[in-house]
């Protein structure tokens, strides 16, 4: 009961200060860095960086467990993660890479 009271009191202090309590966020399976043979690709929830600086996706759609990154300029690709391996597939060129997780 004491633990619950302290938690409630802490949340009330945060609420009164205008600071929202931290939310637990689950990152998508592709988040992190991947060695794709041609370079290391790094992903966050909505960015992709193949070594030339991050690109922000207009949206990331999910279909049958695969993720479709779509960018403002029409560039797009798919990624699919299975454990510590990721498949990367370009919509435009058909290039595909098998990538291995290098972080996380």
CSV table of N, CA and C in Angstrom, one decimal:
chain,number,residue,atom,x,y,z
A,1,UNK,N,0.8,-1.2,0.0
A,1,UNK,CA,0.0,0.0,0.0
A,1,UNK,C,0.9,1.3,0.0
A,2,UNK,N,2.0,1.3,0.8
A,2,UNK,CA,2.9,2.4,0.8
A,2,UNK,C,3.4,2.7,-0.6
A,3,UNK,N,3.8,1.6,-1.3
A,3,UNK,CA,4.4,1.8,-2.6
A,3,UNK,C,3.4,2.5,-3.6
A,4,UNK,N,2.2,2.0,-3.5
A,4,UNK,CA,1.1,2.6,-4.4
A,4,UNK,C,0.9,4.1,-4.0
A,5,UNK,N,0.9,4.4,-2.7
A,5,UNK,CA,0.7,5.8,-2.3
A,5,UNK,C,1.8,6.7,-2.8
A,6,UNK,N,3.1,6.2,-2.8
A,6,UNK,CA,4.2,7.0,-3.3
A,6,UNK,C,4.1,7.2,-4.8
A,7,UNK,N,3.7,6.1,-5.5
A,7,UNK,CA,3.5,6.2,-6.9
A,7,UNK,C,2.5,7.3,-7.3
A,8,UNK,N,1.3,7.2,-6.6
A,8,UNK,CA,0.2,8.1,-6.9
A,8,UNK,C,0.7,9.6,-6.6
A,9,UNK,N,1.4,9.7,-5.4
A,9,UNK,CA,1.9,11.1,-5.1
A,9,UNK,C,2.8,11.6,-6.1
A,10,UNK,N,3.7,10.7,-6.6
A,10,UNK,CA,4.7,11.1,-7.6
A,10,UNK,C,4.0,11.5,-8.9
A,11,UNK,N,3.0,10.8,-9.3
A,11,UNK,CA,2.2,11.1,-10.5
A,11,UNK,C,1.5,12.5,-10.3
A,12,UNK,N,1.0,12.7,-9.2
A,12,UNK,CA,0.3,14.0,-8.9
A,12,UNK,C,1.2,15.1,-9.0
A,13,UNK,N,2.5,15.0,-8.5
A,13,UNK,CA,3.5,16.0,-8.6
A,13,UNK,C,3.8,16.3,-10.0
A,14,UNK,N,4.0,15.2,-10.8
A,14,UNK,CA,4.3,15.4,-12.3
A,14,UNK,C,3.1,16.1,-12.9
A,15,UNK,N,1.9,15.7,-12.6
A,15,UNK,CA,0.7,16.3,-13.2
A,15,UNK,C,0.6,17.7,-12.9
A,16,UNK,N,0.8,18.1,-11.6
A,16,UNK,CA,0.8,19.5,-11.2
A,16,UNK,C,1.8,20.3,-11.8
A,17,UNK,N,3.0,19.7,-12.2
A,17,UNK,CA,4.1,20.5,-12.8
A,17,UNK,C,3.9,20.6,-14.3
A,18,UNK,N,3.0,20.0,-14.8
A,18,UNK,CA,2.8,20.0,-16.3
A,18,UNK,C,3.7,19.1,-17.1
A,19,UNK,N,4.4,18.3,-16.4
A,19,UNK,CA,5.3,17.3,-17.0
A,19,UNK,C,4.6,16.0,-17.1
A,20,UNK,N,4.3,15.5,-18.4
A,20,UNK,CA,3.6,14.2,-18.5
A,20,UNK,C,4.4,13.1,-18.0
A,21,UNK,N,3.8,12.1,-17.4
A,21,UNK,CA,4.6,10.9,-17.0
A,21,UNK,C,5.1,10.2,-18.3
A,22,UNK,N,6.3,9.5,-18.1
A,22,UNK,CA,6.9,8.8,-19.3
A,22,UNK,C,6.0,7.7,-19.7
A,23,UNK,N,5.9,7.5,-21.0
A,23,UNK,CA,5.2,6.4,-21.6
A,23,UNK,C,6.2,5.4,-22.1
A,24,UNK,N,5.9,4.2,-21.8
A,24,UNK,CA,6.7,3.1,-22.4
A,24,UNK,C,6.5,3.0,-23.9
A,25,UNK,N,7.5,3.0,-24.6
A,25,UNK,CA,7.4,2.9,-26.1
A,25,UNK,C,8.1,1.7,-26.5
A,26,UNK,N,7.5,0.9,-27.4
A,26,UNK,CA,8.1,-0.3,-27.9
A,26,UNK,C,8.6,0.1,-29.3
A,27,UNK,N,9.8,-0.1,-29.6
A,27,UNK,CA,10.4,0.2,-30.9
A,27,UNK,C,10.1,-0.9,-31.9
A,28,UNK,N,9.9,-0.6,-33.1
A,28,UNK,CA,9.7,-1.7,-34.1
A,28,UNK,C,10.9,-2.6,-34.2
A,29,UNK,N,10.7,-3.8,-34.7
A,29,UNK,CA,11.8,-4.7,-34.8
A,29,UNK,C,12.9,-4.3,-35.7
A,30,UNK,N,12.7,-3.4,-36.6
A,30,UNK,CA,13.8,-2.9,-37.5
A,30,UNK,C,14.7,-1.9,-36.9
A,31,UNK,N,14.3,-1.3,-35.8
A,31,UNK,CA,15.0,-0.2,-35.2
A,31,UNK,C,16.4,-0.7,-34.8
A,32,UNK,N,17.4,0.1,-35.1
A,32,UNK,CA,18.8,-0.2,-34.8
A,32,UNK,C,19.7,-0.2,-36.0
A,33,UNK,N,20.8,-0.8,-35.9
A,33,UNK,CA,21.8,-0.8,-37.1
A,33,UNK,C,21.9,-2.2,-37.6
A,34,UNK,N,22.1,-2.2,-38.9
A,34,UNK,CA,22.1,-3.5,-39.7
A,34,UNK,C,23.3,-3.5,-40.7
A,35,UNK,N,24.1,-4.5,-40.7
A,35,UNK,CA,25.1,-4.6,-41.7
A,35,UNK,C,24.5,-5.3,-42.9
A,36,UNK,N,24.4,-4.6,-44.0
A,36,UNK,CA,23.7,-5.2,-45.2
A,36,UNK,C,24.7,-5.5,-46.3
A,37,UNK,N,26.0,-5.6,-45.9
A,37,UNK,CA,27.0,-6.0,-46.9
A,37,UNK,C,27.5,-4.9,-47.7
A,38,UNK,N,26.6,-4.0,-48.2
A,38,UNK,CA,27.0,-2.8,-49.0
A,38,UNK,C,27.2,-1.6,-48.0
A,39,UNK,N,26.9,-1.7,-46.8
A,39,UNK,CA,27.0,-0.7,-45.8
A,39,UNK,C,26.2,-1.0,-44.6
A,40,UNK,N,26.3,-0.1,-43.6
A,40,UNK,CA,25.5,-0.3,-42.4
A,40,UNK,C,24.3,0.7,-42.5
A,41,UNK,N,23.1,0.1,-42.4
A,41,UNK,CA,21.8,0.9,-42.5
A,41,UNK,C,21.3,1.0,-41.0
A,42,UNK,N,20.9,2.2,-40.7
A,42,UNK,CA,20.4,2.5,-39.3
A,42,UNK,C,19.0,3.0,-39.4
A,43,UNK,N,18.2,2.5,-38.6
A,43,UNK,CA,16.7,2.8,-38.6
A,43,UNK,C,16.3,3.3,-37.2
A,44,UNK,N,15.4,4.3,-37.2
A,44,UNK,CA,14.7,4.6,-36.0
A,44,UNK,C,13.2,4.3,-36.4
A,45,UNK,N,12.3,4.7,-35.5
A,45,UNK,CA,10.9,4.5,-35.8
A,45,UNK,C,10.5,5.0,-37.2
A,46,UNK,N,11.0,6.2,-37.6
A,46,UNK,CA,10.5,6.7,-38.9
A,46,UNK,C,11.7,7.3,-39.8
A,47,UNK,N,12.9,6.9,-39.4
A,47,UNK,CA,14.0,7.3,-40.3
A,47,UNK,C,14.9,6.1,-40.7
A,48,UNK,N,15.6,6.4,-41.8
A,48,UNK,CA,16.5,5.4,-42.4
A,48,UNK,C,17.8,6.2,-42.8
A,49,UNK,N,18.9,5.6,-42.5
A,49,UNK,CA,20.2,6.2,-42.8
A,49,UNK,C,21.1,5.1,-43.4
A,50,UNK,N,21.5,5.2,-44.6
A,50,UNK,CA,22.4,4.3,-45.3
A,50,UNK,C,23.8,4.8,-45.3
A,51,UNK,N,24.1,5.9,-44.5
A,51,UNK,CA,25.4,6.4,-44.4
A,51,UNK,C,25.6,7.8,-44.9
A,52,UNK,N,24.5,8.3,-45.5
A,52,UNK,CA,24.5,9.7,-46.1
A,52,UNK,C,23.7,10.7,-45.3
A,53,UNK,N,23.3,10.3,-44.1
A,53,UNK,CA,22.4,11.1,-43.3
A,53,UNK,C,21.0,10.6,-43.3
A,54,UNK,N,20.3,10.8,-42.2
A,54,UNK,CA,19.0,10.2,-42.1
A,54,UNK,C,17.9,10.8,-43.0
A,55,UNK,N,17.1,9.9,-43.6
A,55,UNK,CA,15.9,10.3,-44.4
A,55,UNK,C,14.7,10.0,-43.5
A,56,UNK,N,13.8,11.0,-43.5
A,56,UNK,CA,12.5,10.7,-42.7
A,56,UNK,C,11.5,10.2,-43.6
A,57,UNK,N,10.9,9.1,-43.3
A,57,UNK,CA,9.8,8.5,-44.1
A,57,UNK,C,8.5,9.3,-43.9
A,58,UNK,N,7.8,9.5,-45.0
A,58,UNK,CA,6.5,10.1,-45.0
A,58,UNK,C,5.6,9.2,-44.1
A,59,UNK,N,5.7,7.9,-44.3
A,59,UNK,CA,5.0,6.9,-43.5
A,59,UNK,C,5.7,5.6,-43.6
A,60,UNK,N,5.4,4.7,-42.6
A,60,UNK,CA,5.8,3.4,-42.6
A,60,UNK,C,4.6,2.5,-42.5
A,61,UNK,N,4.2,1.8,-43.5
A,61,UNK,CA,3.1,0.9,-43.5
A,61,UNK,C,3.5,-0.5,-43.1
A,62,UNK,N,2.6,-1.2,-42.4
A,62,UNK,CA,2.9,-2.6,-42.0
A,62,UNK,C,2.0,-3.5,-42.8
A,63,UNK,N,2.5,-4.6,-43.4
A,63,UNK,CA,1.7,-5.5,-44.2
A,63,UNK,C,2.3,-6.9,-44.0
A,64,UNK,N,1.5,-7.8,-43.4
A,64,UNK,CA,1.9,-9.2,-43.2
A,64,UNK,C,3.3,-9.3,-42.5
A,65,UNK,N,3.5,-8.4,-41.5
A,65,UNK,CA,4.8,-8.4,-40.7
A,65,UNK,C,6.0,-7.8,-41.4
A,66,UNK,N,5.8,-7.2,-42.6
A,66,UNK,CA,6.8,-6.5,-43.2
A,66,UNK,C,6.5,-5.0,-43.2
A,67,UNK,N,7.6,-4.2,-43.3
A,67,UNK,CA,7.4,-2.7,-43.1
A,67,UNK,C,7.8,-2.1,-44.5
A,68,UNK,N,6.9,-1.2,-44.9
A,68,UNK,CA,7.1,-0.5,-46.2
A,68,UNK,C,7.4,1.0,-45.9
A,69,UNK,N,8.6,1.4,-46.1
A,69,UNK,CA,9.0,2.8,-45.9
A,69,UNK,C,8.7,3.6,-47.2
A,70,UNK,N,8.0,4.7,-47.0
A,70,UNK,CA,7.6,5.5,-48.2
A,70,UNK,C,8.0,6.9,-47.9
A,71,UNK,N,8.8,7.5,-48.8
A,71,UNK,CA,9.3,8.8,-48.6
A,71,UNK,C,8.7,9.8,-49.6
A,72,UNK,N,8.8,11.1,-49.2
A,72,UNK,CA,8.1,12.2,-50.0
A,72,UNK,C,8.4,12.2,-51.5
A,73,UNK,N,9.7,11.8,-51.8
A,73,UNK,CA,10.1,11.9,-53.2
A,73,UNK,C,9.7,10.6,-54.0
A,74,UNK,N,8.9,9.7,-53.4
A,74,UNK,CA,8.5,8.5,-54.1
A,74,UNK,C,9.4,7.3,-53.9
A,75,UNK,N,10.6,7.5,-53.3
A,75,UNK,CA,11.5,6.4,-52.9
A,75,UNK,C,10.8,5.6,-51.9
A,76,UNK,N,10.9,4.2,-52.1
A,76,UNK,CA,10.3,3.3,-51.1
A,76,UNK,C,11.0,2.0,-51.1
A,77,UNK,N,11.0,1.3,-50.0
A,77,UNK,CA,11.5,0.0,-49.9
A,77,UNK,C,10.8,-0.8,-48.7
A,78,UNK,N,11.1,-2.1,-48.7
A,78,UNK,CA,10.5,-3.0,-47.7
A,78,UNK,C,11.6,-3.5,-46.8
A,79,UNK,N,11.2,-3.8,-45.6
A,79,UNK,CA,12.1,-4.5,-44.7
A,79,UNK,C,11.3,-5.6,-43.9
A,80,UNK,N,11.9,-6.7,-43.7
A,80,UNK,CA,11.2,-7.8,-43.0
A,80,UNK,C,12.3,-8.4,-42.0
A,81,UNK,N,11.9,-8.4,-40.7
A,81,UNK,CA,12.9,-8.9,-39.7
A,81,UNK,C,12.5,-10.3,-39.2
A,82,UNK,N,13.5,-11.1,-39.1
A,82,UNK,CA,13.4,-12.4,-38.5
A,82,UNK,C,14.5,-12.7,-37.6
A,83,UNK,N,14.3,-12.4,-36.3
A,83,UNK,CA,15.4,-12.5,-35.3
A,83,UNK,C,16.4,-11.5,-35.5
A,84,UNK,N,17.7,-11.9,-35.7
A,84,UNK,CA,18.8,-11.0,-35.9
A,84,UNK,C,19.1,-10.8,-37.4
A,85,UNK,N,18.2,-11.2,-38.3
A,85,UNK,CA,18.4,-11.0,-39.7
A,85,UNK,C,17.2,-10.2,-40.3
A,86,UNK,N,17.6,-9.3,-41.2
A,86,UNK,CA,16.6,-8.5,-41.9
A,86,UNK,C,16.8,-8.6,-43.4
A,87,UNK,N,15.7,-8.7,-44.1
A,87,UNK,CA,15.7,-8.6,-45.6
A,87,UNK,C,15.3,-7.2,-45.9
A,88,UNK,N,16.0,-6.6,-46.9
A,88,UNK,CA,15.7,-5.2,-47.4
A,88,UNK,C,15.5,-5.4,-48.9
A,89,UNK,N,14.4,-4.8,-49.4
A,89,UNK,CA,14.0,-4.9,-50.8
A,89,UNK,C,13.6,-3.6,-51.3
A,90,UNK,N,14.2,-3.1,-52.4
A,90,UNK,CA,13.9,-1.8,-53.0
A,90,UNK,C,12.7,-2.0,-54.0
A,91,UNK,N,11.8,-1.1,-53.9
A,91,UNK,CA,10.6,-1.1,-54.8
A,91,UNK,C,11.1,-0.7,-56.2
A,92,UNK,N,12.0,0.3,-56.3
A,92,UNK,CA,12.4,0.8,-57.6
A,92,UNK,C,13.3,-0.1,-58.4
A,93,UNK,N,14.4,-0.6,-57.8
A,93,UNK,CA,15.4,-1.3,-58.5
A,93,UNK,C,15.3,-2.8,-58.4
A,94,UNK,N,14.6,-3.3,-57.3
A,94,UNK,CA,14.5,-4.7,-57.1
A,94,UNK,C,15.7,-5.2,-56.3
A,95,UNK,N,16.7,-4.3,-56.0
A,95,UNK,CA,17.8,-4.7,-55.2
A,95,UNK,C,17.4,-5.3,-53.9
A,96,UNK,N,18.0,-6.3,-53.4
A,96,UNK,CA,17.7,-6.9,-52.1
A,96,UNK,C,19.0,-7.2,-51.3
A,97,UNK,N,18.9,-7.1,-50.0
A,97,UNK,CA,20.1,-7.4,-49.2
A,97,UNK,C,19.6,-8.2,-48.0
A,98,UNK,N,20.4,-9.1,-47.6
A,98,UNK,CA,20.2,-9.8,-46.3
A,98,UNK,C,21.2,-9.1,-45.3
A,99,UNK,N,20.6,-8.6,-44.2
A,99,UNK,CA,21.3,-7.8,-43.3
A,99,UNK,C,21.4,-8.5,-41.9
A,100,UNK,N,22.5,-8.2,-41.2
A,100,UNK,CA,22.6,-8.8,-39.9
A,100,UNK,C,22.6,-7.6,-38.9
A,101,UNK,N,22.0,-7.8,-37.7
A,101,UNK,CA,21.9,-6.8,-36.7
A,101,UNK,C,23.3,-6.6,-36.1
A,102,UNK,N,23.7,-5.3,-36.0
A,102,UNK,CA,25.0,-4.9,-35.4
A,102,UNK,C,24.8,-4.2,-34.1
A,103,UNK,N,23.7,-3.8,-33.7
A,103,UNK,CA,23.4,-3.2,-32.4
A,103,UNK,C,22.0,-3.7,-31.9
A,104,UNK,N,21.9,-3.6,-30.6
A,104,UNK,CA,20.6,-4.0,-29.9
A,104,UNK,C,20.5,-5.5,-30.1
